[in-house]
Every structure is written in C-alpha cells, then in structure tokens.
Amino acid sequence: MAGHRTSTSLFTVTEDMLSPGAGAEGRLGKRLTRGQILVFPPGLLTLPNQDDLEFLRNDLGSAITLKNISFHPDGDYITGIKKDQVRRERTARILRAHNQEVQKFLTRIVPEYCKDWRIGKVNYRPLQEKGRELSRHSSNEMIHTDAFPSGATHGDRILRFFTNVHPSEPRRWKSSGLMPDLLEEFGEAAGIKRQGDRSLNPGLLGRAFSGTLRTLKRAGIPQAELVDSSPYDRAMLRLHDYLKDDDDFQADISRMVEVEFPPLHSWAVLTDLVSHGVIGGQHALVNTFYLRREHDLGTDIAPVDAMRRWMHGSSVAGSITH
Ligand SMILES: [Fe+2]
C-alpha cells in the first residue's frame, strides 16, 4: 500500500480568529477539507434559550418515533415525532430557528462554501447513544464515513454542524482516519468494482431519472429526491456498510482516535471524509449541508475524486496532508 494514513484531529476556533481582518476566511474551510474537526466553544453562536433547551432535553425522549427527530427546512415539515400538535410545533420552531442561526454562522466562517449549498435536514437526537439498540447499519456507534440510504449527493460534500446540548455530559466520538485511506484499504473487500470512468457515470437513464426527481422537488414534492441515487452514492454506501460490518476494523485501536465535545460546544466536520462513530452522549443538534462538488474546496482530494482515481487503479492513500 502506498502513502501513509492520515488521522483525525481537532482545531478549536476562538472569537479573535473570527474578528474582521483576522483572515479566517478560506483558512477554516481548508482545515475542514483536510479532515480537521472545527470545534466552537460556547458563545460563538446563539443557541436555543434555556426554556427551549429544557424542553428538548425533557419532553422529546418519549415522543421520538424514528432514529432521529428531523426538521426539513426545504419543505418546512417535521418527521420522527409523535402526532402531538403542541410538541411538534414547538420542536419545529426551535429547530427552524437553530438552523437559521447555524446558516448565518457558517456563512460568516466559511463563506466560500455557502453560496449555492443545499440545506439538508436538522436532527435532534434526544436519546443516549451508548447502547442504543439500532440495526448495525443505522447504528451511530459503528465507525463509518457518511453515505445515506435515501437521497443522492452525486459527489457533493456532506458538511455537518453538531451541538452538544446536554447540560453536563460530553459527547464522545471515535475516528479511524479519512475516506481515501479507508477506500484504498477496504474498497476491494467492500465490493466496489474498479471499472474506470464508466463506474461513476450515471448514464443517460440515470441522469434523466435524477432530473425528473429534481423537477418534482421544484413542483413542491421535496420527498421526491429521497429516492434518487447515483453510482458514486451507491459506492459510498457500500464502503459505509462494509466498515460498519467489519468487526476487526471496528476494534482496531491502532488507527483509532477518541475525541470529546464538552456541553454546549459545537463542531463542524465533513462527514463524507472523516470517519466517525459515537462512543456516548445524549441531546445533540445536527445540521446537514451539501456543498457543491463543482467548487474547488481547496482540498488535496475530495471523496468523489478519490473514488474516481481508485476505480482507475490509482493509489489514493495518504493523499490528504495536514
Ligand atoms: Fe455519520
């Protein structure tokens, strides 16, 4: 195997780095594309008020009906919560306002990525992650790079912004390196075929299908895009599933880094690039954004490029440097 493994690291952002003229623009984005997790101590962005935080912590654990409670800004609707009008409306209001706050914050710190991004959903995760009885592929505890079973990114990047709203418990993650290294090592075993350019080309039918779904979405049916797919997304999902299924990989502490996010801290990370699994923690807000693949994100190599190179038989390990 060529190259070297790149491990995950944290970078704490402070108020003075964000002051006008401090030159944060560009630099923080570059850190993200190199696989660093940006950590924001309390006070840098406005969180829901104390009453609303108490409501999230105390009133929603018994109301959850799916893996997460999710607010969808594109269609202004909420899923994963019992049909209880008062709780639904209050939750939607809190998550909508939080999402707008996060959008404003990211536009300030990484403006180059926000111009034509697609706003994904906002999750609230009310349950303790440690020992949740979810299926293996749904489990947040298994280390993975993000790929979703419904909807397609077509190579757009997945940026997620988390906030730990537990009053006293940290949220703890483990990470086992970056996507290009994992692809290099496990792509073959995951069954991702090396077939050159054709393997990532969606073809005429695939493109027509995705185009129809986009039209339906514009016509007011936002759920239409959930059935979209692409060769790239299917390959990423194979890697995601393979990593979660591989007991040896999950247990390999030689490559693993553990990180901790204290109460009321936020963090931003490209989760298609940085592998992650939750060790423990409760009460997190998670905003998802899709950054256009057409933009040069200043990265050494993006997952879609890594996938293309790997399919051509080129080495991709160690292609991102800090
Ligand atoms: Fe994930």
PDB file of C-alpha atoms and ligand atoms in Angstrom:
ATOM      1  CA  MET A   1       0.000   0.000   0.000  1.00  0.00           C
ATOM      2  CA  ALA A   2       1.272   3.451  -0.909  1.00  0.00           C
ATOM      3  CA  GLY A   3       1.201   6.585   1.191  1.00  0.00           C
ATOM      4  CA  HIS A   4       0.574   6.933   4.883  1.00  0.00           C
ATOM      5  CA  ARG A   5      -2.548   7.015   6.971  1.00  0.00           C
ATOM      6  CA  THR A   6      -3.921  10.394   7.967  1.00  0.00           C
ATOM      7  CA  SER A   7      -5.557  10.627  11.357  1.00  0.00           C
ATOM      8  CA  THR A   8      -8.325  12.878  12.575  1.00  0.00           C
ATOM      9  CA  SER A   9      -7.602  15.996  14.604  1.00  0.00           C
ATOM     10  CA  LEU A  10      -9.460  18.823  16.297  1.00  0.00           C
ATOM     11  CA  PHE A  11      -8.968  22.554  15.767  1.00  0.00           C
ATOM     12  CA  THR A  12     -10.547  24.928  18.285  1.00  0.00           C
ATOM     13  CA  VAL A  13     -11.810  28.211  16.842  1.00  0.00           C
ATOM     14  CA  THR A  14     -11.740  31.254  19.107  1.00  0.00           C
ATOM     15  CA  GLU A  15     -13.563  34.610  18.927  1.00  0.00           C
ATOM     16  CA  ASP A  16     -10.430  36.565  17.963  1.00  0.00           C
ATOM     17  CA  MET A  17      -9.887  34.305  14.943  1.00  0.00           C
ATOM     18  CA  LEU A  18     -13.289  35.393  13.655  1.00  0.00           C
ATOM     19  CA  SER A  19     -12.877  39.139  14.101  1.00  0.00           C
ATOM     20  CA  PRO A  20     -12.857  41.180  10.852  1.00  0.00           C
ATOM     21  CA  GLY A  21      -9.416  41.267   9.318  1.00  0.00           C
ATOM     22  CA  ALA A  22      -8.204  38.186  11.187  1.00  0.00           C
ATOM     23  CA  GLY A  23      -8.241  36.330   7.882  1.00  0.00           C
ATOM     24  CA  ALA A  24     -10.364  33.366   8.965  1.00  0.00           C
ATOM     25  CA  GLU A  25     -11.975  33.227   5.523  1.00  0.00           C
ATOM     26  CA  GLY A  26     -10.530  30.442   3.466  1.00  0.00           C
ATOM     27  CA  ARG A  27      -8.365  29.065   6.239  1.00  0.00           C
ATOM     28  CA  LEU A  28     -11.085  27.342   8.232  1.00  0.00           C
ATOM     29  CA  GLY A  29     -12.570  25.836   5.073  1.00  0.00           C
ATOM     30  CA  LYS A  30      -9.186  24.446   4.136  1.00  0.00           C
ATOM     31  CA  ARG A  31      -8.887  22.816   7.536  1.00  0.00           C
ATOM     32  CA  LEU A  32     -12.253  21.125   7.010  1.00  0.00           C
ATOM     33  CA  THR A  33     -11.223  19.724   3.635  1.00  0.00           C
ATOM     34  CA  ARG A  34      -8.091  18.292   5.208  1.00  0.00           C
ATOM     35  CA  GLY A  35     -10.186  16.317   7.655  1.00  0.00           C
ATOM     36  CA  GLN A  36      -9.906  18.525  10.714  1.00  0.00           C
ATOM     37  CA  ILE A  37     -12.901  18.895  13.004  1.00  0.00           C
ATOM     38  CA  LEU A  38     -13.523  22.565  13.829  1.00  0.00           C
ATOM     39  CA  VAL A  39     -14.634  23.000  17.445  1.00  0.00           C
ATOM     40  CA  PHE A  40     -16.536  26.093  18.632  1.00  0.00           C
ATOM     41  CA  PRO A  41     -16.634  26.825  22.369  1.00  0.00           C
ATOM     42  CA  PRO A  42     -19.889  28.263  23.814  1.00  0.00           C
ATOM     43  CA  GLY A  43     -20.606  31.897  22.994  1.00  0.00           C
ATOM     44  CA  LEU A  44     -19.653  31.933  19.320  1.00  0.00           C
ATOM     45  CA  LEU A  45     -23.175  31.292  18.098  1.00  0.00           C
ATOM     46  CA  THR A  46     -26.557  31.801  19.719  1.00  0.00           C
ATOM     47  CA  LEU A  47     -28.132  28.565  20.944  1.00  0.00           C
ATOM     48  CA  PRO A  48     -31.825  27.962  21.761  1.00  0.00           C
ATOM     49  CA  ASN A  49     -32.790  29.718  25.009  1.00  0.00           C
ATOM     50  CA  GLN A  50     -32.787  27.928  28.375  1.00  0.00           C
ATOM     51  CA  ASP A  51     -36.538  27.127  28.264  1.00  0.00           C
ATOM     52  CA  ASP A  52     -36.275  25.617  24.821  1.00  0.00           C
ATOM     53  CA  LEU A  53     -33.184  23.605  25.782  1.00  0.00           C
ATOM     54  CA  GLU A  54     -35.040  22.206  28.806  1.00  0.00           C
ATOM     55  CA  PHE A  55     -37.956  21.306  26.532  1.00  0.00           C
ATOM     56  CA  LEU A  56     -35.629  19.481  24.090  1.00  0.00           C
ATOM     57  CA  ARG A  57     -33.978  17.571  26.929  1.00  0.00           C
ATOM     58  CA  ASN A  58     -37.057  16.666  28.949  1.00  0.00           C
ATOM     59  CA  ASP A  59     -40.062  16.471  26.628  1.00  0.00           C
ATOM     60  CA  LEU A  60     -38.897  14.713  23.478  1.00  0.00           C
ATOM     61  CA  GLY A  61     -37.320  11.396  24.566  1.00  0.00           C
ATOM     62  CA  SER A  62     -40.766   9.832  24.851  1.00  0.00           C
ATOM     63  CA  ALA A  63     -42.048  11.431  21.627  1.00  0.00           C
ATOM     64  CA  ILE A  64     -39.445  10.098  19.186  1.00  0.00           C
ATOM     65  CA  THR A  65     -40.762   7.611  16.590  1.00  0.00           C
ATOM     66  CA  LEU A  66     -37.748   7.222  14.225  1.00  0.00           C
ATOM     67  CA  LYS A  67     -33.967   7.169  14.685  1.00  0.00           C
ATOM     68  CA  ASN A  68     -33.971  10.975  14.981  1.00  0.00           C
ATOM     69  CA  ILE A  69     -36.422  13.825  15.163  1.00  0.00           C
ATOM     70  CA  SER A  70     -35.834  15.797  11.952  1.00  0.00           C
ATOM     71  CA  PHE A  71     -36.910  19.184  10.696  1.00  0.00           C
ATOM     72  CA  HIS A  72     -36.702  19.628   6.903  1.00  0.00           C
ATOM     73  CA  PRO A  73     -36.105  23.311   6.050  1.00  0.00           C
ATOM     74  CA  ASP A  74     -36.746  22.790   2.313  1.00  0.00           C
ATOM     75  CA  GLY A  75     -40.332  21.625   2.871  1.00  0.00           C
ATOM     76  CA  ASP A  76     -40.848  23.129   6.351  1.00  0.00           C
ATOM     77  CA  TYR A  77     -42.043  19.849   7.861  1.00  0.00           C
ATOM     78  CA  ILE A  78     -41.009  17.623  10.757  1.00  0.00           C
ATOM     79  CA  THR A  79     -40.598  13.832  10.997  1.00  0.00           C
ATOM     80  CA  GLY A  80     -39.801  11.269  13.691  1.00  0.00           C
ATOM     81  CA  ILE A  81     -42.056  12.720  16.381  1.00  0.00           C
ATOM     82  CA  LYS A  82     -45.479  11.654  17.710  1.00  0.00           C
ATOM     83  CA  LYS A  83     -48.602  13.357  16.394  1.00  0.00           C
ATOM     84  CA  ASP A  84     -48.835  15.791  19.270  1.00  0.00           C
ATOM     85  CA  GLN A  85     -49.562  19.214  17.792  1.00  0.00           C
ATOM     86  CA  VAL A  86     -48.107  21.328  20.611  1.00  0.00           C
ATOM     87  CA  ARG A  87     -44.842  19.429  20.873  1.00  0.00           C
ATOM     88  CA  ARG A  88     -44.497  19.193  17.072  1.00  0.00           C
ATOM     89  CA  GLU A  89     -44.941  22.916  16.560  1.00  0.00           C
ATOM     90  CA  ARG A  90     -42.598  23.921  19.340  1.00  0.00           C
ATOM     91  CA  THR A  91     -39.923  21.482  18.140  1.00  0.00           C
ATOM     92  CA  ALA A  92     -40.252  22.715  14.549  1.00  0.00           C
ATOM     93  CA  ARG A  93     -39.923  26.327  15.702  1.00  0.00           C
ATOM     94  CA  ILE A  94     -36.779  25.601  17.748  1.00  0.00           C
ATOM     95  CA  LEU A  95     -35.078  23.549  15.016  1.00  0.00           C
ATOM     96  CA  ARG A  96     -36.008  26.064  12.277  1.00  0.00           C
ATOM     97  CA  ALA A  97     -34.546  28.972  14.265  1.00  0.00           C
ATOM     98  CA  HIS A  98     -31.437  26.964  15.205  1.00  0.00           C
ATOM     99  CA  ASN A  99     -30.854  26.023  11.564  1.00  0.00           C
ATOM    100  CA  GLN A 100     -31.054  29.690  10.540  1.00  0.00           C
ATOM    101  CA  GLU A 101     -28.559  30.602  13.245  1.00  0.00           C
ATOM    102  CA  VAL A 102     -26.150  27.899  12.042  1.00  0.00           C
ATOM    103  CA  GLN A 103     -26.539  29.031   8.417  1.00  0.00           C
ATOM    104  CA  LYS A 104     -25.667  32.582   9.480  1.00  0.00           C
ATOM    105  CA  PHE A 105     -22.645  31.353  11.445  1.00  0.00           C
ATOM    106  CA  LEU A 106     -21.276  29.156   8.648  1.00  0.00           C
ATOM    107  CA  THR A 107     -21.790  31.950   6.128  1.00  0.00           C
ATOM    108  CA  ARG A 108     -19.548  34.031   8.374  1.00  0.00           C
ATOM    109  CA  ILE A 109     -16.779  31.472   8.849  1.00  0.00           C
ATOM    110  CA  VAL A 110     -16.724  29.518   5.560  1.00  0.00           C
ATOM    111  CA  PRO A 111     -18.487  31.861   3.071  1.00  0.00           C
ATOM    112  CA  GLU A 112     -16.832  30.166   0.104  1.00  0.00           C
ATOM    113  CA  TYR A 113     -18.900  27.005   0.667  1.00  0.00           C
ATOM    114  CA  CYS A 114     -22.284  28.558   1.404  1.00  0.00           C
ATOM    115  CA  LYS A 115     -23.142  30.434  -1.804  1.00  0.00           C
ATOM    116  CA  ASP A 116     -25.099  27.673  -3.500  1.00  0.00           C
ATOM    117  CA  TRP A 117     -25.150  24.913  -0.912  1.00  0.00           C
ATOM    118  CA  ARG A 118     -28.198  22.710  -0.452  1.00  0.00           C
ATOM    119  CA  ILE A 119     -29.687  22.914   3.018  1.00  0.00           C
ATOM    120  CA  GLY A 120     -30.329  19.435   4.402  1.00  0.00           C
ATOM    121  CA  LYS A 121     -32.275  18.464   7.486  1.00  0.00           C
ATOM    122  CA  VAL A 122     -31.795  19.368  11.135  1.00  0.00           C
ATOM    123  CA  ASN A 123     -31.806  16.444  13.565  1.00  0.00           C
ATOM    124  CA  TYR A 124     -32.406  16.460  17.247  1.00  0.00           C
ATOM    125  CA  ARG A 125     -31.067  13.343  18.972  1.00  0.00           C
ATOM    126  CA  PRO A 126     -32.727  13.047  22.395  1.00  0.00           C
ATOM    127  CA  LEU A 127     -31.539   9.546  23.331  1.00  0.00           C
ATOM    128  CA  GLN A 128     -28.345   8.289  24.922  1.00  0.00           C
ATOM    129  CA  GLU A 129     -26.231   6.912  22.037  1.00  0.00           C
ATOM    130  CA  LYS A 130     -24.319   4.360  24.089  1.00  0.00           C
ATOM    131  CA  GLY A 131     -26.112   1.036  23.852  1.00  0.00           C
ATOM    132  CA  ARG A 132     -28.972   2.192  21.579  1.00  0.00           C
ATOM    133  CA  GLU A 133     -30.485  -0.882  20.015  1.00  0.00           C
ATOM    134  CA  LEU A 134     -30.357   0.165  16.369  1.00  0.00           C
ATOM    135  CA  SER A 135     -29.604  -2.119  13.435  1.00  0.00           C
ATOM    136  CA  ARG A 136     -25.914  -2.309  12.619  1.00  0.00           C
ATOM    137  CA  HIS A 137     -26.111  -0.129   9.502  1.00  0.00           C
ATOM    138  CA  SER A 138     -28.197   2.507  11.320  1.00  0.00           C
ATOM    139  CA  SER A 139     -26.061   2.499  14.447  1.00  0.00           C
ATOM    140  CA  ASN A 140     -24.201   5.719  15.235  1.00  0.00           C
ATOM    141  CA  GLU A 141     -21.784   3.725  17.406  1.00  0.00           C
ATOM    142  CA  MET A 142     -20.141   1.920  14.460  1.00  0.00           C
ATOM    143  CA  ILE A 143     -17.314   3.904  12.811  1.00  0.00           C
ATOM    144  CA  HIS A 144     -18.154   4.937   9.243  1.00  0.00           C
ATOM    145  CA  THR A 145     -17.933   7.683   6.645  1.00  0.00           C
ATOM    146  CA  ASP A 146     -21.334   9.186   5.826  1.00  0.00           C
ATOM    147  CA  ALA A 147     -23.452   7.871   2.978  1.00  0.00           C
ATOM    148  CA  PHE A 148     -27.219   7.829   3.185  1.00  0.00           C
ATOM    149  CA  PRO A 149     -29.517   5.017   2.043  1.00  0.00           C
ATOM    150  CA  SER A 150     -32.052   7.528   0.711  1.00  0.00           C
ATOM    151  CA  GLY A 151     -31.291  10.543  -1.466  1.00  0.00           C
ATOM    152  CA  ALA A 152     -28.125  11.162  -3.509  1.00  0.00           C
ATOM    153  CA  THR A 153     -25.243  13.607  -3.230  1.00  0.00           C
ATOM    154  CA  HIS A 154     -23.829  12.970  -6.748  1.00  0.00           C
ATOM    155  CA  GLY A 155     -20.443  13.803  -5.247  1.00  0.00           C
ATOM    156  CA  ASP A 156     -21.475  16.931  -3.345  1.00  0.00           C
ATOM    157  CA  ARG A 157     -19.776  17.169   0.044  1.00  0.00           C
ATOM    158  CA  ILE A 158     -21.556  16.470   3.330  1.00  0.00           C
ATOM    159  CA  LEU A 159     -20.889  19.172   5.927  1.00  0.00           C
ATOM    160  CA  ARG A 160     -22.437  18.572   9.323  1.00  0.00           C
ATOM    161  CA  PHE A 161     -22.648  21.009  12.206  1.00  0.00           C
ATOM    162  CA  PHE A 162     -23.234  19.463  15.638  1.00  0.00           C
ATOM    163  CA  THR A 163     -24.007  20.982  19.028  1.00  0.00           C
ATOM    164  CA  ASN A 164     -23.932  19.077  22.303  1.00  0.00           C
ATOM    165  CA  VAL A 165     -26.873  20.479  24.293  1.00  0.00           C
ATOM    166  CA  HIS A 166     -26.510  18.115  27.262  1.00  0.00           C
ATOM    167  CA  PRO A 167     -26.050  20.265  30.391  1.00  0.00           C
ATOM    168  CA  SER A 168     -23.165  18.223  31.848  1.00  0.00           C
ATOM    169  CA  GLU A 169     -22.174  15.190  29.746  1.00  0.00           C
ATOM    170  CA  PRO A 170     -19.654  15.420  26.898  1.00  0.00           C
ATOM    171  CA  ARG A 171     -20.411  13.802  23.543  1.00  0.00           C
ATOM    172  CA  ARG A 172     -17.607  11.386  22.743  1.00  0.00           C
ATOM    173  CA  TRP A 173     -16.538  10.204  19.285  1.00  0.00           C
ATOM    174  CA  LYS A 174     -14.002   7.819  17.899  1.00  0.00           C
ATOM    175  CA  SER A 175     -12.495   8.193  14.428  1.00  0.00           C
ATOM    176  CA  SER A 176     -10.331   5.861  12.365  1.00  0.00           C
ATOM    177  CA  GLY A 177      -8.981   8.149   9.679  1.00  0.00           C
ATOM    178  CA  LEU A 178     -10.080   9.592   6.363  1.00  0.00           C
ATOM    179  CA  MET A 179     -12.098   8.248   3.449  1.00  0.00           C
ATOM    180  CA  PRO A 180      -9.304   7.955   0.809  1.00  0.00           C
ATOM    181  CA  ASP A 181      -7.209   5.777   3.137  1.00  0.00           C
ATOM    182  CA  LEU A 182     -10.214   3.637   4.060  1.00  0.00           C
ATOM    183  CA  LEU A 183     -11.205   3.278   0.405  1.00  0.00           C
ATOM    184  CA  GLU A 184      -7.684   2.213  -0.508  1.00  0.00           C
ATOM    185  CA  GLU A 185      -7.642  -0.398   2.220  1.00  0.00           C
ATOM    186  CA  PHE A 186     -11.212  -1.716   2.124  1.00  0.00           C
ATOM    187  CA  GLY A 187     -12.629  -0.782  -1.317  1.00  0.00           C
ATOM    188  CA  GLU A 188     -11.895  -4.205  -2.808  1.00  0.00           C
ATOM    189  CA  ALA A 189     -13.377  -6.105   0.132  1.00  0.00           C
ATOM    190  CA  ALA A 190     -16.425  -3.788   0.088  1.00  0.00           C
ATOM    191  CA  GLY A 191     -17.092  -4.937  -3.490  1.00  0.00           C
ATOM    192  CA  ILE A 192     -16.516  -1.542  -5.158  1.00  0.00           C
ATOM    193  CA  LYS A 193     -15.545  -2.501  -8.695  1.00  0.00           C
ATOM    194  CA  ARG A 194     -12.531  -0.967 -10.428  1.00  0.00           C
ATOM    195  CA  GLN A 195     -14.089  -0.291 -13.828  1.00  0.00           C
ATOM    196  CA  GLY A 196     -12.590   3.028 -14.827  1.00  0.00           C
ATOM    197  CA  ASP A 197     -14.679   6.088 -15.616  1.00  0.00           C
ATOM    198  CA  ARG A 198     -17.776   4.151 -16.578  1.00  0.00           C
ATOM    199  CA  SER A 199     -18.331   3.020 -12.993  1.00  0.00           C
ATOM    200  CA  LEU A 200     -19.071   6.583 -11.842  1.00  0.00           C
ATOM    201  CA  ASN A 201     -21.002   7.675 -14.907  1.00  0.00           C
ATOM    202  CA  PRO A 202     -24.752   7.632 -14.127  1.00  0.00           C
ATOM    203  CA  GLY A 203     -25.574   7.129 -17.846  1.00  0.00           C
ATOM    204  CA  LEU A 204     -28.419   8.654 -19.802  1.00  0.00           C
ATOM    205  CA  LEU A 205     -31.192   6.895 -17.898  1.00  0.00           C
ATOM    206  CA  GLY A 206     -29.656   7.698 -14.506  1.00  0.00           C
ATOM    207  CA  ARG A 207     -29.336  11.377 -15.419  1.00  0.00           C
ATOM    208  CA  ALA A 208     -32.923  11.515 -16.730  1.00  0.00           C
ATOM    209  CA  PHE A 209     -34.183   9.874 -13.529  1.00  0.00           C
ATOM    210  CA  SER A 210     -32.350  12.369 -11.276  1.00  0.00           C
ATOM    211  CA  GLY A 211     -33.576  15.251 -13.477  1.00  0.00           C
ATOM    212  CA  THR A 212     -37.201  14.138 -13.114  1.00  0.00           C
ATOM    213  CA  LEU A 213     -36.837  13.968  -9.331  1.00  0.00           C
ATOM    214  CA  ARG A 214     -35.405  17.499  -9.228  1.00  0.00           C
ATOM    215  CA  THR A 215     -38.391  18.717 -11.255  1.00  0.00           C
ATOM    216  CA  LEU A 216     -40.791  17.035  -8.831  1.00  0.00           C
ATOM    217  CA  LYS A 217     -38.978  18.668  -5.928  1.00  0.00           C
ATOM    218  CA  ARG A 218     -39.318  22.104  -7.545  1.00  0.00           C
ATOM    219  CA  ALA A 219     -43.003  21.331  -8.117  1.00  0.00           C
ATOM    220  CA  GLY A 220     -43.476  21.109  -4.352  1.00  0.00           C
ATOM    221  CA  ILE A 221     -42.748  17.445  -3.595  1.00  0.00           C
ATOM    222  CA  PRO A 222     -39.490  17.676  -1.579  1.00  0.00           C
ATOM    223  CA  GLN A 223     -39.640  13.977  -0.626  1.00  0.00           C
ATOM    224  CA  ALA A 224     -39.126  13.029  -4.304  1.00  0.00           C
ATOM    225  CA  GLU A 225     -35.351  13.449  -4.005  1.00  0.00           C
ATOM    226  CA  LEU A 226     -35.189  10.755  -1.315  1.00  0.00           C
ATOM    227  CA  VAL A 227     -35.467   8.030  -3.979  1.00  0.00           C
ATOM    228  CA  ASP A 228     -32.591   9.483  -6.017  1.00  0.00           C
ATOM    229  CA  SER A 229     -29.366   7.508  -6.389  1.00  0.00           C
ATOM    230  CA  SER A 230     -26.096   7.557  -8.367  1.00  0.00           C
ATOM    231  CA  PRO A 231     -23.133   5.194  -8.927  1.00  0.00           C
ATOM    232  CA  TYR A 232     -21.000   7.372  -6.623  1.00  0.00           C
ATOM    233  CA  ASP A 233     -23.606   7.278  -3.836  1.00  0.00           C
ATOM    234  CA  ARG A 234     -24.016   3.518  -4.160  1.00  0.00           C
ATOM    235  CA  ALA A 235     -20.234   3.040  -3.937  1.00  0.00           C
ATOM    236  CA  MET A 236     -20.073   5.288  -0.852  1.00  0.00           C
ATOM    237  CA  LEU A 237     -22.913   3.320   0.733  1.00  0.00           C
ATOM    238  CA  ARG A 238     -21.017   0.061   0.102  1.00  0.00           C
ATOM    239  CA  LEU A 239     -18.000   1.487   1.929  1.00  0.00           C
ATOM    240  CA  HIS A 240     -20.233   2.765   4.759  1.00  0.00           C
ATOM    241  CA  ASP A 241     -21.924  -0.626   5.205  1.00  0.00           C
ATOM    242  CA  TYR A 242     -18.690  -2.580   4.893  1.00  0.00           C
ATOM    243  CA  LEU A 243     -16.943  -0.534   7.594  1.00  0.00           C
ATOM    244  CA  LYS A 244     -19.880  -0.935   9.990  1.00  0.00           C
ATOM    245  CA  ASP A 245     -19.910  -4.708   9.379  1.00  0.00           C
ATOM    246  CA  ASP A 246     -16.168  -5.283   9.813  1.00  0.00           C
ATOM    247  CA  ASP A 247     -15.554  -6.306  13.449  1.00  0.00           C
ATOM    248  CA  ASP A 248     -11.764  -6.162  13.071  1.00  0.00           C
ATOM    249  CA  PHE A 249     -11.878  -2.600  11.712  1.00  0.00           C
ATOM    250  CA  GLN A 250     -14.275  -1.502  14.464  1.00  0.00           C
ATOM    251  CA  ALA A 251     -11.978  -2.950  17.133  1.00  0.00           C
ATOM    252  CA  ASP A 252      -8.668  -1.739  15.648  1.00  0.00           C
ATOM    253  CA  ILE A 253      -7.463   0.730  18.256  1.00  0.00           C
ATOM    254  CA  SER A 254      -4.126   1.218  16.472  1.00  0.00           C
ATOM    255  CA  ARG A 255      -5.822   3.549  13.979  1.00  0.00           C
ATOM    256  CA  MET A 256      -8.443   4.986  16.321  1.00  0.00           C
ATOM    257  CA  VAL A 257      -8.545   8.461  17.858  1.00  0.00           C
ATOM    258  CA  GLU A 258     -11.011   9.374  20.613  1.00  0.00           C
ATOM    259  CA  VAL A 259     -12.312  12.927  20.885  1.00  0.00           C
ATOM    260  CA  GLU A 260     -14.624  14.677  23.297  1.00  0.00           C
ATOM    261  CA  PHE A 261     -17.051  17.583  22.807  1.00  0.00           C
ATOM    262  CA  PRO A 262     -17.980  19.261  26.123  1.00  0.00           C
ATOM    263  CA  PRO A 263     -21.504  20.545  26.921  1.00  0.00           C
ATOM    264  CA  LEU A 264     -22.702  23.471  24.775  1.00  0.00           C
ATOM    265  CA  HIS A 265     -19.772  23.143  22.373  1.00  0.00           C
ATOM    266  CA  SER A 266     -20.410  22.935  18.625  1.00  0.00           C
ATOM    267  CA  TRP A 267     -18.303  21.301  15.923  1.00  0.00           C
ATOM    268  CA  ALA A 268     -18.232  21.204  12.126  1.00  0.00           C
ATOM    269  CA  VAL A 269     -16.868  18.353  10.038  1.00  0.00           C
ATOM    270  CA  LEU A 270     -17.016  16.942   6.512  1.00  0.00           C
ATOM    271  CA  THR A 271     -18.516  13.587   7.433  1.00  0.00           C
ATOM    272  CA  ASP A 272     -18.085  12.030   3.971  1.00  0.00           C
ATOM    273  CA  LEU A 273     -14.332  12.448   4.568  1.00  0.00           C
ATOM    274  CA  VAL A 274     -13.775  11.970   8.302  1.00  0.00           C
ATOM    275  CA  SER A 275     -14.738   8.569   9.733  1.00  0.00           C
ATOM    276  CA  HIS A 276     -16.672   8.731  12.979  1.00  0.00           C
ATOM    277  CA  GLY A 277     -18.631   6.696  15.487  1.00  0.00           C
ATOM    278  CA  VAL A 278     -20.290   7.854  18.695  1.00  0.00           C
ATOM    279  CA  ILE A 279     -18.959   6.397  21.950  1.00  0.00           C
ATOM    280  CA  GLY A 280     -21.577   8.107  24.074  1.00  0.00           C
ATOM    281  CA  GLY A 281     -23.580  11.238  24.678  1.00  0.00           C
ATOM    282  CA  GLN A 282     -27.145  12.483  24.698  1.00  0.00           C
ATOM    283  CA  HIS A 283     -29.003  15.535  23.380  1.00  0.00           C
ATOM    284  CA  ALA A 284     -27.330  16.693  20.184  1.00  0.00           C
ATOM    285  CA  LEU A 285     -28.446  19.040  17.435  1.00  0.00           C
ATOM    286  CA  VAL A 286     -27.166  18.122  13.972  1.00  0.00           C
ATOM    287  CA  ASN A 287     -27.484  20.312  10.853  1.00  0.00           C
ATOM    288  CA  THR A 288     -26.628  18.876   7.433  1.00  0.00           C
ATOM    289  CA  PHE A 289     -25.480  20.875   4.392  1.00  0.00           C
ATOM    290  CA  TYR A 290     -24.471  19.698   0.926  1.00  0.00           C
ATOM    291  CA  LEU A 291     -21.620  21.670  -0.646  1.00  0.00           C
ATOM    292  CA  ARG A 292     -21.452  21.706  -4.442  1.00  0.00           C
ATOM    293  CA  ARG A 293     -18.801  19.392  -5.830  1.00  0.00           C
ATOM    294  CA  GLU A 294     -18.100  21.907  -8.637  1.00  0.00           C
ATOM    295  CA  HIS A 295     -16.406  24.251  -6.179  1.00  0.00           C
ATOM    296  CA  ASP A 296     -12.754  23.909  -5.601  1.00  0.00           C
ATOM    297  CA  LEU A 297     -12.867  23.382  -1.876  1.00  0.00           C
ATOM    298  CA  GLY A 298      -9.127  23.781  -1.601  1.00  0.00           C
ATOM    299  CA  THR A 299      -8.726  20.150  -0.745  1.00  0.00           C
ATOM    300  CA  ASP A 300      -5.921  17.838  -1.752  1.00  0.00           C
ATOM    301  CA  ILE A 301      -8.533  15.327  -2.842  1.00  0.00           C
ATOM    302  CA  ALA A 302     -12.322  15.086  -2.413  1.00  0.00           C
ATOM    303  CA  PRO A 303     -14.105  11.743  -1.875  1.00  0.00           C
ATOM    304  CA  VAL A 304     -15.551  11.821  -5.409  1.00  0.00           C
ATOM    305  CA  ASP A 305     -12.047  12.301  -6.864  1.00  0.00           C
ATOM    306  CA  ALA A 306     -10.674   9.603  -4.580  1.00  0.00           C
ATOM    307  CA  MET A 307     -13.393   7.243  -5.800  1.00  0.00           C
ATOM    308  CA  ARG A 308     -12.651   8.020  -9.451  1.00  0.00           C
ATOM    309  CA  ARG A 309      -8.912   7.553  -9.009  1.00  0.00           C
ATOM    310  CA  TRP A 310      -9.385   4.336  -7.082  1.00  0.00           C
ATOM    311  CA  MET A 311     -11.636   2.950  -9.836  1.00  0.00           C
ATOM    312  CA  HIS A 312      -8.882   3.705 -12.359  1.00  0.00           C
ATOM    313  CA  GLY A 313      -6.476   1.688 -10.264  1.00  0.00           C
ATOM    314  CA  SER A 314      -4.527   4.674  -8.900  1.00  0.00           C
ATOM    315  CA  SER A 315      -3.450   4.893  -5.290  1.00  0.00           C
ATOM    316  CA  VAL A 316      -5.323   7.356  -3.062  1.00  0.00           C
ATOM    317  CA  ALA A 317      -3.992   6.530   0.403  1.00  0.00           C
ATOM    318  CA  GLY A 318      -2.277   9.403   2.184  1.00  0.00           C
ATOM    319  CA  SER A 319      -3.492  11.854  -0.454  1.00  0.00           C
ATOM    320  CA  ILE A 320      -4.615  14.372   2.158  1.00  0.00           C
ATOM    321  CA  THR A 321      -1.950  16.044   4.214  1.00  0.00           C
ATOM    322  CA  HIS A 322      -2.296  18.263   7.245  1.00  0.00           C
TER     323      HIS A 322
HETATM  324 FE    FE B   1     -22.388   9.570  10.408  1.00  0.00          FE
END
